[in-house]
Amino acid sequence: MGVTPDTIILGDCIESLRKLPDRSVDLVFADPPYNLQLGGDLLRPDNSKVDAVDDEWDQFESFEAYDKFTRAWLAECRRVLKDDGAIWVIGSYHNIFRVGTALQDAGFWVLNDIIWRKSNPMPNFKGTRFTNAHETLIWASKSRGARRYTFNYDAMKMANDELQMRSDWTLPLCTGEERLKDETGAKAHPTQKPEALLHRVILASTKPGDIILDPFFGTGTTGAAARRLGRRYIGLERDPGYAKLAKERIAKVVPISPEDLDVMGSKRAEPRVPFGQIVEAGLLRPGDTLYCPKGERAARVRADGSLVIGEMAGSIHKVGAMVQSAPACNGWTYWHFKSDKGLAPIDVLRAKVRSQMAA
Amino acid sequence: MGVTPDTIILGDCIESLRKLPDRSVDLVFADPPYNLQLGGDLLRPDNSKVDAVDDEWDQFESFEAYDKFTRAWLAECRRVLKDDGAIWVIGSYHNIFRVGTALQDAGFWVLNDIIWRKSNPMPNFKGTRFTNAHETLIWASKSRGARRYTFNYDAMKMANDELQMRSDWTLPLCTGEERLKDETGAKAHPTQKPEALLHRVILASTKPGDIILDPFFGTGTTGAAARRLGRRYIGLERDPGYAKLAKERIAKVVPISPEDLDVMGSKRAEPRVPFGQIVEAGLLRPGDTLYCPKGERAARVRADGSLVIGEMAGSIHKVGAMVQSAPACNGWTYWHFKSDKGLAPIDVLRAKVRSQMAA
DNA sequence: TCTTCCTCTGAATCTTGGC
DNA sequence: GGCCAAGATTCAGAGGAAG
């Protein structure tokens, strides 16, 4: 009946979708072709050439053709989705309006549109438009009536240092170590998404063990994030080369332990600056240990940026206060991590993230 | 024939649009109904009110009706727009996908989607979704071929601390003093936009004196910003109460003086000075030597303003490109002459000629 | 080892005027 | 319309070389 999770299915996405059973997945994450319509080459002011996305899979004859394709895969995704499931689709102004309209027409119910603000976007080299510094994600439930979609409100609030998570997320592009390379050292895939983005999507809208379907799997960012966070995945990909890279990549991921996945389930109150983002950015990992200034007390980091010591759990500030029996505590200066130079306050990690966001 | 600018036309927006002449406005700014589906107003093209909807069949009906209405006013706006004109539309996830699709289908060409990040959004009180902290604007030219839309790149860059203006704009909501109140002290209009938002839109995409059409004028934020910035407006509004408030509001606006409106101009707009004119003016002499930025390459100036290096000869741009084996080169910034302060780009000589011409 | 400088690159619908 | 030539145009971050 069902499909074995944690697999990559090779082949055309719509054909593969047709073989999946009704109401069998908890979440769909889709990064479809954007249908960019580029002119000729684009040169930077230093005369170097921009490595454009001109792959065959992004070419469509017309908006009609793109719509037809979009509506076909969306209809199948909706069929495959459980009634309390949800979908995420990411896109740019080239395609996102058409995707959003198709979603609504298919009966999905939009819950939010989310802006991925890029801290380091490519500039507009010719000075002709505003720097295209964001992409848009649409989050939608299967239907208007479906009230029981998963939303881990408190985990998101915790990850945003006790302020409600907003609809705009500031995150850097996928570059450096994280970016998969081919044998020649060139980027393996032209549009690899940062795992931090998928981390937040998955933490917000799934439960541990949930099955996440990605119909445009590429090099498997969704699979990597799913495995790391104790979720399962089904990836559809038509390019065997990408599928192979994805498989190898996911195999290397170390899932975080179940107790670290146990995110906050109740409310608290205190102020400013997202510790959860330190975890998303990979500067600390769920399961890492933090220490008080003298090192005699240790707390464990969880996936949503909450800390645990014994029975105590909460934000960095709250837990810091509790272990000292103090009315309040600045967690940023109280908690330390082990660096190669000994214990260092986590505030230095915040500074790192801030410098990324300042852009 | 034409329409007197700086007026508010009372009546149905589509009917009023039909009376405006072809190609008569430079910019359209539209803040249409968002189709929130909260039991609020949704208008059919004939202006009859759609009943509140709460089942799936009616939902489909309402999207269709919304699309029909949207496509009707967009088609009229496009007709009324000059060929080098542009349009802005603002919306939220409830309607923006449908508006964007309709824009593309009508032949408009999307230039950017802009995110208005609200610094002080209303929280999500029930904790069921992400805080809806932004709205989306779409900026589009009249057609794909239209390259000559107005974009004051340098003014925008200046306004952003000498960095390219990005596609995400952080601005507060319209509150406090700025928010228009009715006799009872309640807000006069439910969706009044901040004038700062219109300020940026108008400064970015119009020239002084341009005519800006707003088909959903409301309490006249577009008119107020247009007047303040030395632009003209045409407002369409069917509610006489709003129109009256708008008129009073705009009358109080003190326009910025013309010299203060003189924003950073584009270099492209400056008068052309052929390099030969530098020689004619005696600022360089035939036989003089020009150097590349680091001084290791030298070229000789000839009487007609061409350069020579060995076998190579041609314009300052051509020779600059050739010596670097680059596809292109701006000779004005590449070539330097020996001044009493060391090497200086020949662009300073061009500036000298330009200032003489202006005098 | 620690700075400083240089190079490279990222989903990009990326020029304009005259002949 | 097409073609050609003038000439305008980039930000953040990673990584490696140079000092």
Coordinates of N, CA and C in Angstrom, one line a residue, chain B residues 113-301:
Chain B
D113 N 8.9 42.4 -7.2 CA 7.9 42.4 -6.2 C 8.6 43.0 -5.0
I114 N 7.9 43.9 -4.3 CA 8.5 44.6 -3.1 C 7.8 44.2 -1.9
I115 N 8.6 43.9 -0.8 CA 8.0 43.6 0.4 C 8.0 44.8 1.4
W116 N 6.8 45.1 1.8 CA 6.7 46.1 2.9 C 6.7 45.4 4.2
R117 N 7.9 45.4 4.9 CA 8.0 44.8 6.2 C 7.5 45.8 7.2
K118 N 6.5 45.4 7.9 CA 5.9 46.3 8.9 C 6.7 46.1 10.2
S119 N 7.2 47.3 10.7 CA 8.0 47.2 11.9 C 7.1 47.0 13.1
N120 N 5.8 47.3 13.0 CA 4.9 47.2 14.1 C 3.6 46.5 13.6
P121 N 3.7 45.2 13.2 CA 2.5 44.6 12.7 C 1.5 44.2 13.8
M122 N 0.3 43.9 13.5 CA -0.6 43.4 14.5 C -0.2 41.9 14.7
P123 N -0.1 41.5 16.0 CA 0.2 40.1 16.3 C -0.9 39.2 15.9
N124 N -0.5 37.9 15.8 CA -1.6 36.9 15.5 C -2.1 36.5 16.9
F125 N -3.3 36.9 17.2 CA -3.8 36.8 18.6 C -4.0 35.3 19.0
K126 N -4.4 34.5 18.1 CA -4.8 33.2 18.5 C -3.6 32.2 18.4
G127 N -2.5 32.6 18.0 CA -1.3 31.7 17.9 C -1.5 30.6 16.9
T128 N -2.2 30.9 15.8 CA -2.5 29.8 14.8 C -1.6 29.9 13.6
R129 N -0.9 31.0 13.4 CA -0.1 31.2 12.2 C 1.1 32.1 12.6
F130 N 1.9 32.3 11.6 CA 3.0 33.3 11.7 C 2.4 34.7 11.8
T131 N 3.0 35.6 12.5 CA 2.5 37.0 12.5 C 2.6 37.5 11.1
N132 N 1.5 38.0 10.6 CA 1.4 38.5 9.2 C 2.0 39.9 9.2
A133 N 3.3 39.9 8.9 CA 4.1 41.1 9.2 C 4.5 41.9 7.9
H134 N 3.9 41.6 6.8 CA 4.3 42.3 5.6 C 3.1 42.4 4.6
E135 N 3.3 43.3 3.7 CA 2.4 43.2 2.5 C 3.3 43.2 1.3
T136 N 2.7 42.9 0.1 CA 3.5 42.8 -1.1 C 3.1 43.8 -2.1
L137 N 4.0 44.5 -2.7 CA 3.7 45.4 -3.9 C 4.3 44.8 -5.1
I138 N 3.6 44.9 -6.2 CA 4.2 44.5 -7.5 C 4.4 45.7 -8.3
W139 N 5.6 45.8 -8.9 CA 5.9 46.9 -9.8 C 6.1 46.3 -11.2
A140 N 5.4 46.9 -12.2 CA 5.4 46.3 -13.5 C 5.4 47.4 -14.6
S141 N 6.1 47.2 -15.7 CA 6.1 48.1 -16.8 C 4.9 47.7 -17.7
K142 N 4.6 48.5 -18.7 CA 3.4 48.3 -19.5 C 3.5 47.0 -20.3
S143 N 4.7 46.8 -20.8 CA 4.9 45.6 -21.6 C 6.4 45.1 -21.5
R144 N 6.6 43.9 -22.0 CA 7.9 43.3 -21.9 C 9.0 44.1 -22.6
G145 N 8.6 44.6 -23.8 CA 9.6 45.4 -24.5 C 9.9 46.7 -24.0
A146 N 9.0 47.3 -23.1 CA 9.2 48.7 -22.6 C 10.4 48.8 -21.7
R147 N 11.5 49.2 -22.3 CA 12.7 49.3 -21.5 C 12.8 50.7 -20.8
R148 N 12.0 51.6 -21.3 CA 12.3 53.0 -20.8 C 11.4 53.4 -19.7
Y149 N 11.0 52.5 -18.8 CA 10.3 52.9 -17.6 C 11.2 53.7 -16.8
T150 N 10.6 54.6 -15.9 CA 11.4 55.4 -15.0 C 11.8 54.7 -13.8
F151 N 13.1 54.7 -13.5 CA 13.6 54.2 -12.3 C 14.8 55.1 -11.8
N152 N 14.6 55.8 -10.8 CA 15.6 56.7 -10.3 C 16.5 56.0 -9.4
Y153 N 17.3 55.2 -10.0 CA 18.3 54.3 -9.3 C 19.2 55.0 -8.3
D154 N 19.7 56.1 -8.8 CA 20.7 56.8 -7.9 C 20.0 57.5 -6.7
A155 N 18.8 58.0 -6.9 CA 18.1 58.5 -5.8 C 17.8 57.5 -4.8
M156 N 17.4 56.3 -5.2 CA 17.1 55.2 -4.3 C 18.4 54.8 -3.6
K157 N 19.5 54.7 -4.3 CA 20.7 54.3 -3.7 C 21.1 55.3 -2.6
M158 N 21.0 56.6 -3.0 CA 21.3 57.6 -2.0 C 20.4 57.5 -0.8
A159 N 19.2 57.2 -1.0 CA 18.2 57.1 0.2 C 18.6 55.9 1.0
N160 N 19.4 55.0 0.5 CA 19.7 53.8 1.3 C 21.2 53.8 1.7
D161 N 21.7 54.9 2.0 CA 23.1 54.9 2.5 C 24.1 54.4 1.5
E162 N 23.9 54.8 0.2 CA 24.8 54.4 -0.8 C 24.9 53.0 -1.1
L163 N 23.9 52.2 -0.7 CA 23.8 50.8 -1.1 C 22.5 50.7 -1.9
Q164 N 22.6 49.8 -2.9 CA 21.4 49.6 -3.8 C 20.1 49.4 -2.9
M165 N 19.0 50.0 -3.3 CA 17.8 49.8 -2.5 C 17.3 48.4 -2.8
R166 N 17.0 47.6 -1.8 CA 16.6 46.2 -1.9 C 15.1 46.1 -2.1
S167 N 14.7 44.9 -2.3 CA 13.2 44.6 -2.6 C 12.4 44.5 -1.3
D168 N 13.1 44.7 -0.1 CA 12.3 44.6 1.1 C 12.5 46.0 1.8
W169 N 11.4 46.6 2.1 CA 11.3 47.9 2.7 C 10.7 47.9 4.1
T170 N 11.5 48.3 5.1 CA 11.0 48.2 6.5 C 10.4 49.6 6.8
L171 N 9.1 49.6 7.1 CA 8.4 50.9 7.4 C 7.3 50.6 8.4
P172 N 7.0 51.6 9.3 CA 5.9 51.4 10.2 C 4.6 51.5 9.6
L173 N 3.6 51.0 10.3 CA 2.2 51.2 9.9 C 1.8 52.7 10.0
C174 N 0.7 53.0 9.3 CA 0.2 54.4 9.4 C -0.6 54.5 10.7
T175 N 0.0 55.2 11.7 CA -0.7 55.3 13.0 C -0.6 56.8 13.5
G176 N -1.1 57.0 14.7 CA -0.9 58.3 15.3 C -1.4 59.5 14.6
E177 N -0.7 60.6 14.6 CA -1.1 61.8 13.9 C -1.5 61.6 12.5
E178 N -0.7 60.8 11.8 CA -0.9 60.6 10.4 C -2.2 60.0 10.0
R179 N -2.7 59.1 10.9 CA -3.9 58.4 10.6 C -5.2 59.3 10.7
L180 N -5.9 59.4 9.6 CA -7.1 60.2 9.6 C -8.2 59.7 10.5
K181 N -8.8 60.6 11.2 CA -9.9 60.2 12.1 C -11.2 60.8 11.6
D182 N -12.3 60.1 12.0 CA -13.6 60.7 11.7 C -14.0 61.6 12.9
E183 N -15.3 62.0 12.8 CA -15.8 62.9 13.9 C -15.7 62.3 15.3
T184 N -15.9 60.9 15.3 CA -16.0 60.2 16.6 C -14.6 59.9 17.1
G185 N -13.6 60.2 16.3 CA -12.2 59.9 16.7 C -11.8 58.5 16.3
A186 N -12.7 57.8 15.6 CA -12.3 56.4 15.1 C -11.5 56.6 13.8
K187 N -10.8 55.6 13.4 CA -10.1 55.8 12.1 C -11.0 55.9 11.0
A188 N -10.7 56.9 10.1 CA -11.6 57.2 9.0 C -11.7 56.2 7.9
H189 N -10.6 55.5 7.7 CA -10.5 54.5 6.6 C -9.8 53.2 7.2
P190 N -10.3 52.1 6.8 CA -9.7 50.9 7.5 C -8.3 50.5 7.0
T191 N -7.9 50.9 5.8 CA -6.7 50.5 5.3 C -5.8 51.6 4.8
Q192 N -5.8 52.7 5.5 CA -4.9 53.8 5.1 C -3.4 53.4 5.1
K193 N -2.8 53.7 4.0 CA -1.4 53.4 3.9 C -0.5 54.5 4.4
P194 N 0.7 54.2 4.9 CA 1.6 55.2 5.3 C 2.1 56.1 4.1
E195 N 2.2 57.4 4.3 CA 2.6 58.2 3.2 C 4.1 57.9 2.9
A196 N 4.9 57.4 3.9 CA 6.3 57.1 3.6 C 6.4 56.0 2.5
L197 N 5.4 55.1 2.5 CA 5.4 54.0 1.4 C 5.2 54.7 0.1
L198 N 4.3 55.6 0.0 CA 4.0 56.2 -1.3 C 5.1 57.1 -1.7
H199 N 5.7 57.7 -0.7 CA 6.9 58.6 -1.0 C 8.0 57.8 -1.7
R200 N 8.3 56.6 -1.2 CA 9.3 55.8 -1.8 C 8.9 55.4 -3.2
V201 N 7.7 54.9 -3.4 CA 7.2 54.5 -4.7 C 7.3 55.6 -5.7
I202 N 6.8 56.8 -5.3 CA 6.8 57.9 -6.3 C 8.2 58.4 -6.6
L203 N 9.0 58.5 -5.5 CA 10.4 59.0 -5.8 C 11.2 58.0 -6.7
A204 N 10.9 56.7 -6.5 CA 11.6 55.7 -7.3 C 11.2 55.7 -8.8
S205 N 9.9 55.9 -9.0 CA 9.4 55.6 -10.4 C 8.7 56.7 -11.1
T206 N 8.8 57.9 -10.7 CA 8.3 59.0 -11.4 C 9.2 60.2 -11.5
K207 N 9.0 61.1 -12.4 CA 9.7 62.4 -12.5 C 8.8 63.5 -12.0
P208 N 9.4 64.6 -11.5 CA 8.5 65.7 -11.1 C 7.6 66.1 -12.3
G209 N 6.3 66.4 -11.9 CA 5.4 66.8 -12.9 C 4.6 65.6 -13.5
D210 N 5.0 64.4 -13.3 CA 4.3 63.2 -13.8 C 2.9 63.1 -13.2
I211 N 2.1 62.4 -14.0 CA 0.7 62.2 -13.6 C 0.5 60.8 -13.1
I212 N 0.0 60.7 -11.8 CA -0.2 59.5 -11.1 C -1.6 59.2 -11.0
L213 N -2.1 58.1 -11.4 CA -3.5 57.7 -11.3 C -3.7 56.7 -10.2
D214 N -4.6 56.9 -9.3 CA -4.9 56.0 -8.3 C -6.4 55.6 -8.4
P215 N -6.7 54.4 -8.9 CA -8.1 54.0 -9.1 C -8.9 53.7 -7.8
F216 N -8.2 53.5 -6.7 CA -8.8 53.2 -5.4 C -8.3 54.3 -4.4
F217 N -8.8 55.5 -4.6 CA -8.1 56.6 -3.9 C -8.3 56.6 -2.4
G218 N -9.4 56.2 -1.9 CA -9.7 56.2 -0.5 C -9.5 57.6 0.1
T219 N -8.7 57.7 1.1 CA -8.5 59.0 1.8 C -7.3 59.7 1.2
G220 N -6.8 59.3 0.0 CA -5.9 60.1 -0.7 C -4.4 60.1 -0.4
T221 N -3.9 59.1 0.2 CA -2.5 59.0 0.5 C -1.7 59.3 -0.8
T222 N -2.1 58.7 -1.9 CA -1.3 58.8 -3.1 C -1.3 60.3 -3.5
G223 N -2.5 61.0 -3.4 CA -2.6 62.4 -3.8 C -1.7 63.2 -2.9
A224 N -1.7 62.9 -1.6 CA -0.9 63.7 -0.6 C 0.6 63.6 -0.9
A225 N 1.0 62.4 -1.2 CA 2.4 62.2 -1.5 C 2.8 62.8 -2.8
A226 N 1.9 62.6 -3.8 CA 2.2 63.2 -5.1 C 2.4 64.7 -5.0
R227 N 1.4 65.4 -4.3 CA 1.5 66.8 -4.2 C 2.8 67.2 -3.4
R228 N 3.1 66.5 -2.4 CA 4.3 66.9 -1.6 C 5.5 66.8 -2.5
L229 N 5.5 65.8 -3.4 CA 6.7 65.5 -4.2 C 6.7 66.2 -5.6
G230 N 5.8 67.1 -5.8 CA 5.8 67.9 -7.0 C 5.3 67.0 -8.2
R231 N 4.5 66.0 -7.9 CA 3.8 65.3 -9.0 C 2.4 65.6 -9.0
R232 N 1.7 65.2 -10.1 CA 0.2 65.4 -10.1 C -0.5 64.1 -10.0
Y233 N -1.8 64.2 -9.6 CA -2.5 62.9 -9.4 C -3.9 63.0 -10.0
I234 N -4.5 61.8 -10.3 CA -5.9 61.7 -10.6 C -6.4 60.6 -9.7
G235 N -7.4 60.9 -8.9 CA -7.9 59.9 -7.9 C -9.3 59.5 -8.3
L236 N -9.6 58.2 -8.3 CA -10.9 57.7 -8.5 C -11.4 57.1 -7.2
E237 N -12.6 57.6 -6.8 CA -13.2 57.1 -5.5 C -14.7 57.1 -5.6
R238 N -15.3 56.0 -5.2 CA -16.8 56.0 -5.3 C -17.5 56.5 -4.0
D239 N -16.7 56.6 -2.9 CA -17.3 57.0 -1.6 C -17.1 58.5 -1.4
P240 N -18.2 59.3 -1.5 CA -18.1 60.7 -1.4 C -17.5 61.2 -0.1
G241 N -17.7 60.4 1.0 CA -17.1 60.7 2.3 C -15.6 60.7 2.3
Y242 N -15.1 59.6 1.7 CA -13.6 59.4 1.6 C -13.1 60.5 0.7
A243 N -13.8 60.8 -0.4 CA -13.3 61.8 -1.4 C -13.2 63.1 -0.7
K244 N -14.1 63.5 0.1 CA -14.1 64.8 0.8 C -12.9 64.8 1.7
L245 N -12.8 63.8 2.5 CA -11.6 63.8 3.5 C -10.3 63.9 2.7
A246 N -10.2 63.2 1.6 CA -9.0 63.2 0.8 C -8.7 64.6 0.3
K247 N -9.7 65.3 -0.2 CA -9.6 66.6 -0.7 C -9.0 67.6 0.3
E248 N -9.7 67.5 1.5 CA -9.2 68.4 2.6 C -7.8 68.1 3.0
R249 N -7.5 66.8 3.1 CA -6.2 66.4 3.5 C -5.1 66.9 2.5
I250 N -5.4 66.7 1.2 CA -4.4 67.1 0.2 C -4.2 68.6 0.2
A251 N -5.2 69.3 0.4 CA -5.1 70.8 0.4 C -4.2 71.3 1.5
K252 N -4.0 70.6 2.5 CA -3.1 71.0 3.6 C -1.7 70.7 3.3
V253 N -1.4 69.9 2.3 CA 0.0 69.5 2.1 C 0.8 70.6 1.5
V254 N 1.9 70.9 2.0 CA 2.8 71.9 1.5 C 3.8 71.2 0.6
P255 N 3.8 71.5 -0.7 CA 4.7 70.9 -1.7 C 6.2 71.2 -1.3
I256 N 7.0 70.3 -1.5 CA 8.4 70.5 -1.4 C 8.9 71.4 -2.5
S257 N 9.8 72.3 -2.1 CA 10.3 73.2 -3.2 C 11.1 72.5 -4.2
P258 N 11.0 73.0 -5.5 CA 11.6 72.3 -6.6 C 13.1 72.0 -6.4
E259 N 13.8 72.9 -5.8 CA 15.2 72.6 -5.7 C 15.5 71.5 -4.7
D260 N 14.6 71.3 -3.7 CA 14.8 70.2 -2.8 C 14.3 68.9 -3.5
L261 N 13.6 69.0 -4.6 CA 13.1 67.8 -5.3 C 14.2 67.3 -6.2
D262 N 15.2 68.0 -6.4 CA 16.3 67.7 -7.3 C 17.1 66.6 -6.8
V263 N 16.7 65.3 -7.0 CA 17.3 64.2 -6.4 C 18.5 63.8 -7.2
M264 N 19.2 62.8 -6.7 CA 20.4 62.3 -7.4 C 20.0 61.9 -8.8
G265 N 20.7 62.4 -9.8 CA 20.3 62.1 -11.2 C 21.1 61.0 -11.7
S266 N 20.6 60.3 -12.7 CA 21.3 59.2 -13.4 C 22.4 59.8 -14.3
K267 N 23.6 59.1 -14.3 CA 24.6 59.5 -15.2 C 24.2 59.3 -16.6
R268 N 23.3 58.4 -16.8 CA 22.9 58.2 -18.2 C 22.2 59.4 -18.8
A269 N 21.6 60.2 -17.9 CA 20.8 61.3 -18.3 C 21.7 62.5 -18.6
E270 N 22.9 62.5 -18.2 CA 23.8 63.6 -18.5 C 24.1 63.8 -19.9
P271 N 24.4 65.0 -20.4 CA 24.7 65.2 -21.8 C 26.0 64.4 -22.2
R272 N 25.9 63.9 -23.4 CA 27.0 63.2 -23.9 C 28.2 64.1 -24.3
V273 N 29.4 63.7 -24.0 CA 30.5 64.4 -24.4 C 31.5 63.5 -25.1
P274 N 31.7 63.6 -26.4 CA 32.6 62.7 -27.1 C 34.0 63.0 -26.6
F275 N 34.8 62.0 -26.5 CA 36.2 62.2 -26.1 C 36.9 63.2 -26.9
G276 N 36.6 63.2 -28.2 CA 37.2 64.2 -29.1 C 37.1 65.6 -28.6
Q277 N 36.0 65.9 -27.9 CA 35.7 67.2 -27.5 C 36.7 67.7 -26.4
I278 N 37.2 66.7 -25.6 CA 38.2 66.9 -24.6 C 39.5 67.5 -25.3
V279 N 39.8 66.9 -26.4 CA 41.0 67.3 -27.2 C 40.8 68.7 -27.8
E280 N 39.6 68.8 -28.4 CA 39.2 70.1 -29.0 C 39.3 71.2 -28.0
A281 N 38.9 70.9 -26.8 CA 38.9 71.9 -25.7 C 40.3 72.2 -25.2
G282 N 41.2 71.4 -25.6 CA 42.6 71.7 -25.2 C 43.0 71.1 -23.9
L283 N 42.0 70.3 -23.3 CA 42.3 69.7 -22.0 C 43.3 68.6 -22.1
L284 N 43.3 67.9 -23.3 CA 44.4 67.0 -23.6 C 44.9 67.4 -25.0
R285 N 46.1 67.1 -25.3 CA 46.6 67.4 -26.7 C 47.0 66.2 -27.4
P286 N 46.8 66.2 -28.7 CA 47.3 65.1 -29.5 C 48.7 64.8 -29.2
G287 N 49.0 63.5 -29.0 CA 50.4 63.1 -28.6 C 50.5 62.9 -27.1
D288 N 49.6 63.4 -26.3 CA 49.6 63.1 -24.9 C 49.5 61.6 -24.6
T289 N 49.9 61.2 -23.4 CA 49.8 59.8 -23.0 C 48.7 59.6 -22.0
L290 N 48.0 58.5 -22.2 CA 47.0 58.1 -21.1 C 47.5 56.7 -20.6
Y291 N 47.1 56.5 -19.3 CA 47.6 55.3 -18.6 C 46.4 54.5 -18.0
C292 N 46.6 53.2 -17.9 CA 45.6 52.4 -17.2 C 45.7 52.7 -15.7
P293 N 44.7 52.2 -14.9 CA 44.7 52.6 -13.5 C 46.0 52.4 -12.8
K294 N 46.7 51.3 -13.0 CA 47.9 51.1 -12.3 C 49.1 51.7 -13.0
G295 N 48.9 52.2 -14.2 CA 49.9 53.0 -14.9 C 50.9 52.1 -15.7
E296 N 50.7 50.8 -15.8 CA 51.7 50.0 -16.5 C 51.4 50.0 -18.0
R297 N 50.3 50.4 -18.4 CA 50.0 50.5 -19.9 C 49.8 51.9 -20.3
A298 N 50.3 52.3 -21.5 CA 50.2 53.6 -21.9 C 49.7 53.7 -23.4
A299 N 48.8 54.7 -23.6 CA 48.3 54.8 -25.0 C 48.5 56.3 -25.4
R300 N 48.5 56.5 -26.7 CA 48.7 57.9 -27.2 C 47.4 58.5 -27.7
V301 N 47.2 59.7 -27.4 CA 46.0 60.4 -27.9 C 46.2 60.9 -29.3

